[in-house]
């Protein structure tokens, strides 16, 4: 297979058992339950939605992809600590150092547990940029500014990629569901779901920015900080929930890794058969 999202041109694919997936697919390649690598499986436009078990798996994969409960804690805790300390003593330096320190502690905890470092590192970099900005300007509000600018850029990226037909949420979640980019040309129902989800993420994050940026200019530091902390999780949970709703109604993902394994096995069997034929 030359591409993870290579479309098929085989006629009448909806009526061909090799294109239905499940136990019927892949009998020509000699690998029961796997798709025929010579005729890649394409999900029809009107394919039925996923079953309850698949929906539950989608929910679990989504939650894990975006960091789960621990990822949310790592996202909220540094900013919460910064705002709390600054509210009490108005000391920018102590607040910033405390926020950076707790971020580093969370990275160390993940290292000791040998967990994924993606979310922890992104949190540390975000906090570090905030500390640098705030220390340079002497304005505690600027601790929040890098995160706000990142949110604005991310919202625009979701919207632009959705309009362009390559929704960002699909690029993020494709590897999680082992489909890579197969949804682009081989699973139109899933592409539609990813497009809707990207629009949802973009609009939700853009709304968050529309609330925070005016407050950055007009509100006092303490009130602004608490609003920033309060808006960390709810918009995120709303976007994840809408993504789950769209994907739960979409066709199941095409497992391109299983296809590649089936193709490799079929190729080995063909070579073995050819070698045996020559020996006879």
PDB file of C-alpha atoms in Angstrom, residues 21-37 258 261-262 265-266 269:
ATOM      1  CA  UNK A  21     -14.888  -5.324   6.732  1.00  0.00           C
ATOM      2  CA  UNK A  22     -15.293  -7.760   9.618  1.00  0.00           C
ATOM      3  CA  UNK A  23     -14.929 -11.511   9.188  1.00  0.00           C
ATOM      4  CA  UNK A  24     -15.856 -11.505   5.465  1.00  0.00           C
ATOM      5  CA  UNK A  25     -13.058  -9.204   4.374  1.00  0.00           C
ATOM      6  CA  UNK A  26      -9.609 -10.316   3.363  1.00  0.00           C
ATOM      7  CA  UNK A  27     -10.275 -13.893   2.275  1.00  0.00           C
ATOM      8  CA  UNK A  28      -8.426 -13.315  -0.985  1.00  0.00           C
ATOM      9  CA  UNK A  29      -5.257 -12.376   0.856  1.00  0.00           C
ATOM     10  CA  UNK A  30      -5.389 -15.468   3.036  1.00  0.00           C
ATOM     11  CA  UNK A  31      -5.712 -13.447   6.224  1.00  0.00           C
ATOM     12  CA  UNK A  32      -9.147 -13.993   7.814  1.00  0.00           C
ATOM     13  CA  UNK A  33     -10.759 -10.835   9.137  1.00  0.00           C
ATOM     14  CA  UNK A  34      -8.305  -8.495   7.371  1.00  0.00           C
ATOM     15  CA  UNK A  35      -9.063  -6.402   4.287  1.00  0.00           C
ATOM     16  CA  UNK A  36      -7.779  -7.446   0.890  1.00  0.00           C
ATOM     17  CA  UNK A  37      -4.666  -5.290   0.408  1.00  0.00           C
ATOM     18  CA  UNK A 258      -4.049  -3.850  10.094  1.00  0.00           C
ATOM     19  CA  UNK A 261       0.119  -6.031   8.223  1.00  0.00           C
ATOM     20  CA  UNK A 262      -2.298  -7.971   6.009  1.00  0.00           C
ATOM     21  CA  UNK A 265       1.624 -11.201   5.222  1.00  0.00           C
ATOM     22  CA  UNK A 266      -0.008 -11.671   1.813  1.00  0.00           C
ATOM     23  CA  UNK A 269       2.736 -15.855   1.228  1.00  0.00           C
TER      24      UNK A 269
END
